[in-house]
GROMACS .gro file of N, CA and C in nm:
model
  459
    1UNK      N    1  -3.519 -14.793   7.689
    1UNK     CA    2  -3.409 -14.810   7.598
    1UNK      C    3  -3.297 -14.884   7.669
    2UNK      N    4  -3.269 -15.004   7.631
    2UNK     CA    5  -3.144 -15.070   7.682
    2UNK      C    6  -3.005 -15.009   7.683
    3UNK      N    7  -2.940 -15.003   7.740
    3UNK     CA    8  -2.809 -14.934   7.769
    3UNK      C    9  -2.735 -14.982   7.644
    4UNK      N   10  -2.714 -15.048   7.612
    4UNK     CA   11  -2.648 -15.042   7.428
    4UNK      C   12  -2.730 -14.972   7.330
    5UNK      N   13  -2.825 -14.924   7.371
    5UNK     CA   14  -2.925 -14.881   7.234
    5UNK      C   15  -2.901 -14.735   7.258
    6UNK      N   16  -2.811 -14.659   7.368
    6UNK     CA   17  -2.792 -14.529   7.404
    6UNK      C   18  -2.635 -14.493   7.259
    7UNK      N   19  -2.718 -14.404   7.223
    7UNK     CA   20  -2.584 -14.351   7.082
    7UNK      C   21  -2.424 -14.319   7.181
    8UNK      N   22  -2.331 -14.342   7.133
    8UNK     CA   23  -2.237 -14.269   7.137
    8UNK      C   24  -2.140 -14.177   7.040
    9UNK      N   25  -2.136 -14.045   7.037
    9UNK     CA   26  -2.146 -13.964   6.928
    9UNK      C   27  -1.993 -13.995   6.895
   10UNK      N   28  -2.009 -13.948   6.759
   10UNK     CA   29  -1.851 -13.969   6.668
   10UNK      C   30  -1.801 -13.878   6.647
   11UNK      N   31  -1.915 -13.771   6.628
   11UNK     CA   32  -1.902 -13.629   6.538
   11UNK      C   33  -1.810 -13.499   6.678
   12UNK      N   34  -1.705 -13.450   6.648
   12UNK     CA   35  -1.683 -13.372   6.731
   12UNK      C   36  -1.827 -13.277   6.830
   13UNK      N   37  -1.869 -13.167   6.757
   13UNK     CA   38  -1.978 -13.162   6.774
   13UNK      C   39  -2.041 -13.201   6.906
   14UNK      N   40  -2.087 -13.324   6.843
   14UNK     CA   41  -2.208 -13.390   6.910
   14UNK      C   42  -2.090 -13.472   7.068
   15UNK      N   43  -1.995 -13.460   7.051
   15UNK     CA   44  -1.895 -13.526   7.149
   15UNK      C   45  -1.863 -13.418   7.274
   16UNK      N   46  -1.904 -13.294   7.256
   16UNK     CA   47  -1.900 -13.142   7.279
   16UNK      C   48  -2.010 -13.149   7.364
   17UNK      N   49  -2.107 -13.141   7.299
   17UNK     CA   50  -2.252 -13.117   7.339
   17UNK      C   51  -2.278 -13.217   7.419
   18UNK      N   52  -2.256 -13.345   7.446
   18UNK     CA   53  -2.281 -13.474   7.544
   18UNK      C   54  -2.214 -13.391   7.649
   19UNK      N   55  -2.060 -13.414   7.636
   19UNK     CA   56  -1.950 -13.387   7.694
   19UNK      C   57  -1.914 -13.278   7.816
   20UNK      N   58  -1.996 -13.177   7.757
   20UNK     CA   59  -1.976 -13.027   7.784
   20UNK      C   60  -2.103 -12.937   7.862
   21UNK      N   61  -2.194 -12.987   7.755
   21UNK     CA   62  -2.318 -12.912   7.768
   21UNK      C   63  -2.390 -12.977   7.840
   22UNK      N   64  -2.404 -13.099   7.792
   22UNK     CA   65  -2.533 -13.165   7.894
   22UNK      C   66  -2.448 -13.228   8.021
   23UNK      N   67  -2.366 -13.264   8.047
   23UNK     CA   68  -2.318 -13.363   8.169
   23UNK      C   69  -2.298 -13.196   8.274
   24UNK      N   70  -2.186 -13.113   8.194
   24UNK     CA   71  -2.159 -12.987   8.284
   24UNK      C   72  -2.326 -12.892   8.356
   25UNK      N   73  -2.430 -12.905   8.281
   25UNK     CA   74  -2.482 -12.830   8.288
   25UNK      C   75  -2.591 -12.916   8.390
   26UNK      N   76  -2.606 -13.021   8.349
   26UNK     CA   77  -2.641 -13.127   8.448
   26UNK      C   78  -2.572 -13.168   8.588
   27UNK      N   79  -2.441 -13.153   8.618
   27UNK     CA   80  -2.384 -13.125   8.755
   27UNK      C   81  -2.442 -12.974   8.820
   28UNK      N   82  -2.462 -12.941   8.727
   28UNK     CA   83  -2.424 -12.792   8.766
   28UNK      C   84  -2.570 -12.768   8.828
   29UNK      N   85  -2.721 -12.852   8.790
   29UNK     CA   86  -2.824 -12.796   8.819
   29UNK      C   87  -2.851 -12.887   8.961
   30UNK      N   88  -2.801 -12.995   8.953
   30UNK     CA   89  -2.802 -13.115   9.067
   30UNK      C   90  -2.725 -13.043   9.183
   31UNK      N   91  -2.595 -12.972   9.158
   31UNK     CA   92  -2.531 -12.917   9.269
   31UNK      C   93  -2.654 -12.797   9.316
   32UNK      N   94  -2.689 -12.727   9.188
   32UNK     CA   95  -2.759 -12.616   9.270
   32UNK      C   96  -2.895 -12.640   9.349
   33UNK      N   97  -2.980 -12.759   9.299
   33UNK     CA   98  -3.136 -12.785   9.330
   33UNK      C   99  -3.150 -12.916   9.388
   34UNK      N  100  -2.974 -13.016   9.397
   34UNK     CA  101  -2.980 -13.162   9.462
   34UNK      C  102  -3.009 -13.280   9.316
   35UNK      N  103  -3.002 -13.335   9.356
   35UNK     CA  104  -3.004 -13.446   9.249
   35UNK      C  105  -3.146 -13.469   9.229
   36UNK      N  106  -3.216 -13.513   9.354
   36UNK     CA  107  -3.328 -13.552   9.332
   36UNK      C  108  -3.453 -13.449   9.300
   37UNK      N  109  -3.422 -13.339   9.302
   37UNK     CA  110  -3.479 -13.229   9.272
   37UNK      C  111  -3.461 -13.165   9.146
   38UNK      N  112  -3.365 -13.271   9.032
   38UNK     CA  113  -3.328 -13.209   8.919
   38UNK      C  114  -3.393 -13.293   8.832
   39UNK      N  115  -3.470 -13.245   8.724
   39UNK     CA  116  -3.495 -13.381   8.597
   39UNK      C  117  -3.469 -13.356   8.513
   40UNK      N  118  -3.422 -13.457   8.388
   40UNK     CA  119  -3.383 -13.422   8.268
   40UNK      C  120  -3.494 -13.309   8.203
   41UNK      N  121  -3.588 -13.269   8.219
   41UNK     CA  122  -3.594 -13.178   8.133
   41UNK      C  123  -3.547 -13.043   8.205
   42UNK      N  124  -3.557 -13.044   8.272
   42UNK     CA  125  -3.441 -12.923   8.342
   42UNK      C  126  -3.326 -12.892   8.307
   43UNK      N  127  -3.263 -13.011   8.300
   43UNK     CA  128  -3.106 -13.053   8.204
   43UNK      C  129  -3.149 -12.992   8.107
   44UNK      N  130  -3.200 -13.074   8.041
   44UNK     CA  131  -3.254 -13.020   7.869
   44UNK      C  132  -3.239 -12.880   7.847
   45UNK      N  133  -3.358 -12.836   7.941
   45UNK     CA  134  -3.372 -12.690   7.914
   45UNK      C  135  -3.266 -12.576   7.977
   46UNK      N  136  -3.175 -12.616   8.059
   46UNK     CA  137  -3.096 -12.538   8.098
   46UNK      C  138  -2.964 -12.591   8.027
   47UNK      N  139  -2.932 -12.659   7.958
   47UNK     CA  140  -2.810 -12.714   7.786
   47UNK      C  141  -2.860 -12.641   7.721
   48UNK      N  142  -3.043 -12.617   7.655
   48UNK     CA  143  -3.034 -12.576   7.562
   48UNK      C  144  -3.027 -12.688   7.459
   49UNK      N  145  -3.084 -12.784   7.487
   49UNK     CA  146  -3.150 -12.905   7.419
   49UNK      C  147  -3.265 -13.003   7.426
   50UNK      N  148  -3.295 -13.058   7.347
   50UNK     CA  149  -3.411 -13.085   7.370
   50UNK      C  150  -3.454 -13.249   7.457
   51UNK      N  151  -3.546 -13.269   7.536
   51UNK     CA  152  -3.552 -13.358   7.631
   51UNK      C  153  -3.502 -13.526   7.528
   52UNK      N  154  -3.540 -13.510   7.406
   52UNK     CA  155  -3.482 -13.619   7.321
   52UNK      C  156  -3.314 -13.658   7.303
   53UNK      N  157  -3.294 -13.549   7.316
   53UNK     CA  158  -3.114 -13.528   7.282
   53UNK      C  159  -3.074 -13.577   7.411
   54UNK      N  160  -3.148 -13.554   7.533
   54UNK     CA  161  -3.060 -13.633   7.667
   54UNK      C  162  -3.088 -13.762   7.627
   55UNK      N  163  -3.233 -13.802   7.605
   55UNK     CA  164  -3.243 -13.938   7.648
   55UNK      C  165  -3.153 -14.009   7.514
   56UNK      N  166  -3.118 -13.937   7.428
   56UNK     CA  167  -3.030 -14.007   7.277
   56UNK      C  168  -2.874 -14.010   7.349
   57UNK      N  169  -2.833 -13.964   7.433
   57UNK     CA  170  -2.718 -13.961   7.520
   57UNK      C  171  -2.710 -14.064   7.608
   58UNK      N  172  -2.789 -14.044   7.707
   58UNK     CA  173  -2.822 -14.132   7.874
   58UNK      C  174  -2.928 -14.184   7.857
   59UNK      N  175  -2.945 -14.225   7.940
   59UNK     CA  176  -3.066 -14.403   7.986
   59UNK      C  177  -3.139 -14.258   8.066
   60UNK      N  178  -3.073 -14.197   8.168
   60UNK     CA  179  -3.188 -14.118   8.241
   60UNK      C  180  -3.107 -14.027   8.330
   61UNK      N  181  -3.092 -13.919   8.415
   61UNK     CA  182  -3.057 -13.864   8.489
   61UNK      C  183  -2.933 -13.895   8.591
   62UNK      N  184  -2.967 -14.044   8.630
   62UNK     CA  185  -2.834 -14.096   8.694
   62UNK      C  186  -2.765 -14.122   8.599
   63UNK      N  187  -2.717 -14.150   8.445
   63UNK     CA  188  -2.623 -14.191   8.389
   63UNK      C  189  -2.567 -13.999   8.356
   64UNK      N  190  -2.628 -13.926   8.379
   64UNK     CA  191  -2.548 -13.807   8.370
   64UNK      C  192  -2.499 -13.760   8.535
   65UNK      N  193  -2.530 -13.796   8.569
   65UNK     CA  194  -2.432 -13.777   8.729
   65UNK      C  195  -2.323 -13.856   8.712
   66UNK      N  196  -2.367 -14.013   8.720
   66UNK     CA  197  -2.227 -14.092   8.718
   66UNK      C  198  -2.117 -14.053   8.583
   67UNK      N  199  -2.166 -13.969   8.467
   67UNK     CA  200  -2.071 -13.962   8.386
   67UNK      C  201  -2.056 -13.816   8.440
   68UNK      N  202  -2.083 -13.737   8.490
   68UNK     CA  203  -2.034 -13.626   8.573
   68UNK      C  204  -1.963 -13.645   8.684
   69UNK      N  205  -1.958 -13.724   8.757
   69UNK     CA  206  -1.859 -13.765   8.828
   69UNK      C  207  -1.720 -13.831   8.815
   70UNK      N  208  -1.742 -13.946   8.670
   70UNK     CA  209  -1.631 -13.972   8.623
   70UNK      C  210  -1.549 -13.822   8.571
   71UNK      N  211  -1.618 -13.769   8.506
   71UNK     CA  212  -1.551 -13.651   8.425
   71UNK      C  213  -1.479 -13.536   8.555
   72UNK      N  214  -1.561 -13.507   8.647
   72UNK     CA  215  -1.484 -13.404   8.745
   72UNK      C  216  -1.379 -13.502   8.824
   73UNK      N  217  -1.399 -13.652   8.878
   73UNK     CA  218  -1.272 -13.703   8.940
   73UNK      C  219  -1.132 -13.738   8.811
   74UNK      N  220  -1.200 -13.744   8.721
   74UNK     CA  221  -1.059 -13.753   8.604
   74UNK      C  222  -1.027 -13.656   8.587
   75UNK      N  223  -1.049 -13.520   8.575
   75UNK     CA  224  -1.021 -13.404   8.584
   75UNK      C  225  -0.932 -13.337   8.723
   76UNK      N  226  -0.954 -13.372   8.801
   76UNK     CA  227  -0.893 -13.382   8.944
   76UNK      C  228  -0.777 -13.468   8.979
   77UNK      N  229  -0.812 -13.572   8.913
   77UNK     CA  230  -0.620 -13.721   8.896
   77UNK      C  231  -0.565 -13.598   8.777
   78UNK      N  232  -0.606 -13.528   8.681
   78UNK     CA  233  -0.546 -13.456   8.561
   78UNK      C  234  -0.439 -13.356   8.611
   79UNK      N  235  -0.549 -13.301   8.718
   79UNK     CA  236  -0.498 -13.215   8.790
   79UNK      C  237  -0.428 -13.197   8.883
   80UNK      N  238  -0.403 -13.350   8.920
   80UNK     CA  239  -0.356 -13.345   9.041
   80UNK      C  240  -0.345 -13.293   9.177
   81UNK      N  241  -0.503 -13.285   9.204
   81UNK     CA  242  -0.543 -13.197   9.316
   81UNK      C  243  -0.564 -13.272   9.461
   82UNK      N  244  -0.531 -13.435   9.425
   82UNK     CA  245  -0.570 -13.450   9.559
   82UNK      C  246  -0.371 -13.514   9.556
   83UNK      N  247  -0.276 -13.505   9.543
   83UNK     CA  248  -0.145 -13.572   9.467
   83UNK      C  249  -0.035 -13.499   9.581
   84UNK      N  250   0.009 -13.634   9.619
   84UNK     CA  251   0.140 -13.575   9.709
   84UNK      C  252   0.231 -13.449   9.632
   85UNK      N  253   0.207 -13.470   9.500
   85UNK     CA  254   0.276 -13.361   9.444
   85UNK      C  255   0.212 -13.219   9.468
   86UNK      N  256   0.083 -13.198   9.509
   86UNK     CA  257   0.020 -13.082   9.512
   86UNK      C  258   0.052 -13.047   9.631
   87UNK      N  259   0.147 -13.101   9.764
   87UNK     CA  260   0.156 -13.048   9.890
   87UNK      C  261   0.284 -12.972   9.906
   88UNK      N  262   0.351 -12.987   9.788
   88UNK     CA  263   0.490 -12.911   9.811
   88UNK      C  264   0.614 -12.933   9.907
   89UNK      N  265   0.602 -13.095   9.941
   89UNK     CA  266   0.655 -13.066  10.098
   89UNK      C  267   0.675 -13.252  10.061
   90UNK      N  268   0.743 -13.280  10.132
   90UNK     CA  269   0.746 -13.429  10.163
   90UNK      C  270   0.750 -13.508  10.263
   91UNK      N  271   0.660 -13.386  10.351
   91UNK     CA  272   0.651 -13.417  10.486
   91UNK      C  273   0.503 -13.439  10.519
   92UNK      N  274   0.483 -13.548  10.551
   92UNK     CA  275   0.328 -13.632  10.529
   92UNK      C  276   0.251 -13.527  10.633
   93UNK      N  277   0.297 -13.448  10.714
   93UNK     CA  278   0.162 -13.381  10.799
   93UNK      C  279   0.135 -13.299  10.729
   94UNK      N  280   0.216 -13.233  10.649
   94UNK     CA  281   0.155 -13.127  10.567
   94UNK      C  282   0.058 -13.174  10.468
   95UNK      N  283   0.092 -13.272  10.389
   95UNK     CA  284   0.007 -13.357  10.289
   95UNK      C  285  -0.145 -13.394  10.332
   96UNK      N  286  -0.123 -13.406  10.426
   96UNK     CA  287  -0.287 -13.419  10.537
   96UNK      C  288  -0.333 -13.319  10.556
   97UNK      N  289  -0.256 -13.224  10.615
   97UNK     CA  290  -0.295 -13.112  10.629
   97UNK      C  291  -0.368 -13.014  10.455
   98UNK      N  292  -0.310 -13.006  10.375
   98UNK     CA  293  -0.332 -12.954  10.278
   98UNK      C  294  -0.437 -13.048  10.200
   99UNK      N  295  -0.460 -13.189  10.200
   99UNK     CA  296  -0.546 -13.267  10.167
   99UNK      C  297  -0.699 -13.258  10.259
  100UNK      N  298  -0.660 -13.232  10.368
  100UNK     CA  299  -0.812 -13.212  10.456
  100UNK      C  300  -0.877 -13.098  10.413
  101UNK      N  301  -0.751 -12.937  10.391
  101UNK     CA  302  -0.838 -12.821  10.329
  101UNK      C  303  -0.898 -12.850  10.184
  102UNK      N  304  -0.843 -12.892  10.087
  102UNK     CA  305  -0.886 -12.960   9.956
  102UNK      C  306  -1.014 -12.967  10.004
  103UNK      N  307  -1.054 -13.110  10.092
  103UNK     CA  308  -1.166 -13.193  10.113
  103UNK      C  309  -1.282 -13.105  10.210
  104UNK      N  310  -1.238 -12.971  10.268
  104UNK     CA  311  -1.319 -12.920  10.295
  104UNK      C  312  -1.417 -12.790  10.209
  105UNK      N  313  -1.275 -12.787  10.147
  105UNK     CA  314  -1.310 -12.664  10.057
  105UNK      C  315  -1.413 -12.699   9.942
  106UNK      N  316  -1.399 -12.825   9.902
  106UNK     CA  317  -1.497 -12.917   9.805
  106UNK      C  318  -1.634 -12.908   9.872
  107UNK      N  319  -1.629 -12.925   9.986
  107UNK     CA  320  -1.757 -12.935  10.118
  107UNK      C  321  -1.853 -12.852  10.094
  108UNK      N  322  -1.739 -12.763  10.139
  108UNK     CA  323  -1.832 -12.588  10.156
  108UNK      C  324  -1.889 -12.489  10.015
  109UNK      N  325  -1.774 -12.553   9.969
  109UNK     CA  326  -1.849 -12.556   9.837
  109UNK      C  327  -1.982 -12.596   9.722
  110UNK      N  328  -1.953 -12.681   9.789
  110UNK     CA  329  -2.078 -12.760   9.764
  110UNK      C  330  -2.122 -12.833   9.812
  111UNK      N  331  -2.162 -12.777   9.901
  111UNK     CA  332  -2.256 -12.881  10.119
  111UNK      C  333  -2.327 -12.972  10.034
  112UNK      N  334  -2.464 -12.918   9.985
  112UNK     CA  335  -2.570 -13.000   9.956
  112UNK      C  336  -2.549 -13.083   9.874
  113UNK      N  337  -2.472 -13.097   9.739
  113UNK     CA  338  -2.466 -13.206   9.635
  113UNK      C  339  -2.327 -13.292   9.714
  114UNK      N  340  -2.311 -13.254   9.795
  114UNK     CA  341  -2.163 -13.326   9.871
  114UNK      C  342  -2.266 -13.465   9.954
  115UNK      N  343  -2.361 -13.391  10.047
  115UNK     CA  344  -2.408 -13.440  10.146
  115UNK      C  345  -2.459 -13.529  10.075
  116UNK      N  346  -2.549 -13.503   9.944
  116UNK     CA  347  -2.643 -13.599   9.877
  116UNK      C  348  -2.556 -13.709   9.849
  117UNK      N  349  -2.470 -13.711   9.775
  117UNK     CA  350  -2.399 -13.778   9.729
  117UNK      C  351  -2.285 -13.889   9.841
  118UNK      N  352  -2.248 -13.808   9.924
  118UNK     CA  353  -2.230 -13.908  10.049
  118UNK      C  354  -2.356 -14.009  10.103
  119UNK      N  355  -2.495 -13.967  10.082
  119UNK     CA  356  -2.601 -14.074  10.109
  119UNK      C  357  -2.576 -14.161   9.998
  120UNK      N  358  -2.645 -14.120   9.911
  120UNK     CA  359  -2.593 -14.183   9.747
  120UNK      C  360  -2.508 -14.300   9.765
  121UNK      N  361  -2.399 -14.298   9.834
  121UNK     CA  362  -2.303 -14.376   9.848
  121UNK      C  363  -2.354 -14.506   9.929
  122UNK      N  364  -2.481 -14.528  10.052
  122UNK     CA  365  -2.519 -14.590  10.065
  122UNK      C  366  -2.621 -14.704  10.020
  123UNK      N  367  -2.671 -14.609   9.935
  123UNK     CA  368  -2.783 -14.703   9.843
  123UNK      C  369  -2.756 -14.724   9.662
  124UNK      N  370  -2.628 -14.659   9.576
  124UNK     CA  371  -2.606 -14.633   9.499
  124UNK      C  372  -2.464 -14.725   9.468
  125UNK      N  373  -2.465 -14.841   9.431
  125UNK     CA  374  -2.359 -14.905   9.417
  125UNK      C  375  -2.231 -14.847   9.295
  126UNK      N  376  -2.299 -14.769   9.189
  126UNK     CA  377  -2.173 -14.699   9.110
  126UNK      C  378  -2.138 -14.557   9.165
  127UNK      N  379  -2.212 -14.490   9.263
  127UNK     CA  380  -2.164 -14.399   9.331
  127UNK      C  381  -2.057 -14.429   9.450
  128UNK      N  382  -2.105 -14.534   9.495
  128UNK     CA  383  -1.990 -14.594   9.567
  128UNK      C  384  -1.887 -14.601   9.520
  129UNK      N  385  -1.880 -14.691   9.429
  129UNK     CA  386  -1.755 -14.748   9.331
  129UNK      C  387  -1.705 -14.638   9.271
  130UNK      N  388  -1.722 -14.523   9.202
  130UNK     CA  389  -1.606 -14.415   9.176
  130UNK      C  390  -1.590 -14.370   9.302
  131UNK      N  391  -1.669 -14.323   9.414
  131UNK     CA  392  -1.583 -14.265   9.509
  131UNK      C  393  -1.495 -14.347   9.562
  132UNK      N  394  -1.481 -14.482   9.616
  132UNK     CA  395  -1.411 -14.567   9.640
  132UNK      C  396  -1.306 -14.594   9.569
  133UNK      N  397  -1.313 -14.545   9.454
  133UNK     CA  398  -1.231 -14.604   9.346
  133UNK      C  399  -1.117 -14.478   9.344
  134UNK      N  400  -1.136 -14.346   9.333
  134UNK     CA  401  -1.082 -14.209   9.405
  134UNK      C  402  -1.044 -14.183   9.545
  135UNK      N  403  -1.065 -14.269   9.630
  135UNK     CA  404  -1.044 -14.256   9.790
  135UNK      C  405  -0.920 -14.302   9.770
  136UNK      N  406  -0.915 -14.440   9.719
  136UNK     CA  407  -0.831 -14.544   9.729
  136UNK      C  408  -0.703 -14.482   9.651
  137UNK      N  409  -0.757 -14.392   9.575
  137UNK     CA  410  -0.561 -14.332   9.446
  137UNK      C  411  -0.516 -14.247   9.574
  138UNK      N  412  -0.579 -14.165   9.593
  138UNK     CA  413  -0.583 -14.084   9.719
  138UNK      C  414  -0.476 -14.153   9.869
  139UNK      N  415  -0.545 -14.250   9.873
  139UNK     CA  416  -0.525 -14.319  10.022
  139UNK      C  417  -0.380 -14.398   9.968
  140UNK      N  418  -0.340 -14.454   9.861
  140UNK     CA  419  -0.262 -14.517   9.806
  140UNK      C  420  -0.134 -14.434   9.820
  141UNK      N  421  -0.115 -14.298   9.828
  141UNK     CA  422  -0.010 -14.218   9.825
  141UNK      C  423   0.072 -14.217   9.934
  142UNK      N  424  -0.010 -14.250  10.094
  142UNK     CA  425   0.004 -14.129  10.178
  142UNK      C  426   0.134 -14.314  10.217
  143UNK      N  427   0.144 -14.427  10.207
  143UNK     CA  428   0.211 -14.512  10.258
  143UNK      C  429   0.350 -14.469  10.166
  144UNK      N  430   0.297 -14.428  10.058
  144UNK     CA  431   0.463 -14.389   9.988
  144UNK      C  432   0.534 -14.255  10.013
  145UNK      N  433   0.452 -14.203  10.085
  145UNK     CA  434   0.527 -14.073  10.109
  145UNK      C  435   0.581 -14.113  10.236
  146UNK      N  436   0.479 -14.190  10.340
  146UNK     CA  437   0.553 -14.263  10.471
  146UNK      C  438   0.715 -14.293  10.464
  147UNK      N  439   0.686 -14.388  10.361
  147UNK     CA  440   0.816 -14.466  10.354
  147UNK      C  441   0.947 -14.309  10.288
  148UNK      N  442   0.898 -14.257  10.220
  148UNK     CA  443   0.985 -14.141  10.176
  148UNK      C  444   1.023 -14.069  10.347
  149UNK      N  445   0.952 -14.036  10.371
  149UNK     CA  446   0.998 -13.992  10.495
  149UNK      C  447   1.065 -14.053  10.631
  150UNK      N  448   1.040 -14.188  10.592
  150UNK     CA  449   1.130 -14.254  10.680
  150UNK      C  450   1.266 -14.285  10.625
  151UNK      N  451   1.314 -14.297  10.488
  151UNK     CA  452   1.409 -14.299  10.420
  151UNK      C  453   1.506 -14.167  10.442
  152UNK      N  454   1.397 -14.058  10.456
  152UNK     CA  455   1.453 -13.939  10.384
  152UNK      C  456   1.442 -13.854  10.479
  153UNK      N  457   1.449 -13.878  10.635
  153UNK     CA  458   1.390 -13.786  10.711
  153UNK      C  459   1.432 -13.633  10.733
   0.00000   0.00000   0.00000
């Protein structure tokens, strides 16, 4: 199925069930069993839908990671979890400091879909590109808080 021939739902509903059920439940089995150890009918059957309803969603398994990844790093800019504003302080060692526990706590959290996904990054050119694309909002802060602190010492 060509990547335009994949539905995109209109119906609340069915915007729910892509959205919610299959992408969440699909991170969720990749974090627990690895990516490459997960297949859509696993997805399927652990949503609670049927192996048709993924492939009427996604092209295949990687288009529910990469839209699981968009969805948890937009959720995270939402949240502002990696955000000079989340350090409380406007003093850039702390910001590092409190940004490295973030980045470990993500780790330990989840070693194995972390680790995978750091390989991923070598052979996976849109896994690259959102993490790169999230490093960089990330990395973009820490020169403006510089300059705040040299202004503002």
């Amino acid at each position: 199925m060509a990547r335009s021939d994949i539905y995109k739902p209109k119906q609340k509903r069915s915007i729910e069930k892509k959205n919610h059920i299959i992408i969440e439940t699909g991170i969720e089995l990749m974090t627990e069993k690895g990516y490459h150890h997960t297949t859509t009918d696993d997805i399927a059957a652990a949503a609670g839908v049927s192996t048709g309803i993924i492939y009427r969603y996604f092209k295949d398994k990687h288009d529910i990671l990469i839209d699981g990844l968009r969805f948890y790093f937009k959720k995270m800019e939402q949240e502002q979890y990696f955000s000079v504003k989340t350090a409380n302080s406007d003093n850039i060692e702390i910001f590092a400091e409190n940004l490295l526990a973030r980045f470990l706590a993500i780790h330990l959290d989840h070693r194995d879909i972390h680790e995978e996904l750091e390989a991923m990054r070598h052979s996976d050119s849109e896994v690259a590109a959102l993490y790169d694309k999230t490093e960089a909002a990330i990395i973009l802060q820490i020169p403006l808080m510089t300059i705040c602190n040299l202004l503002y010492p």
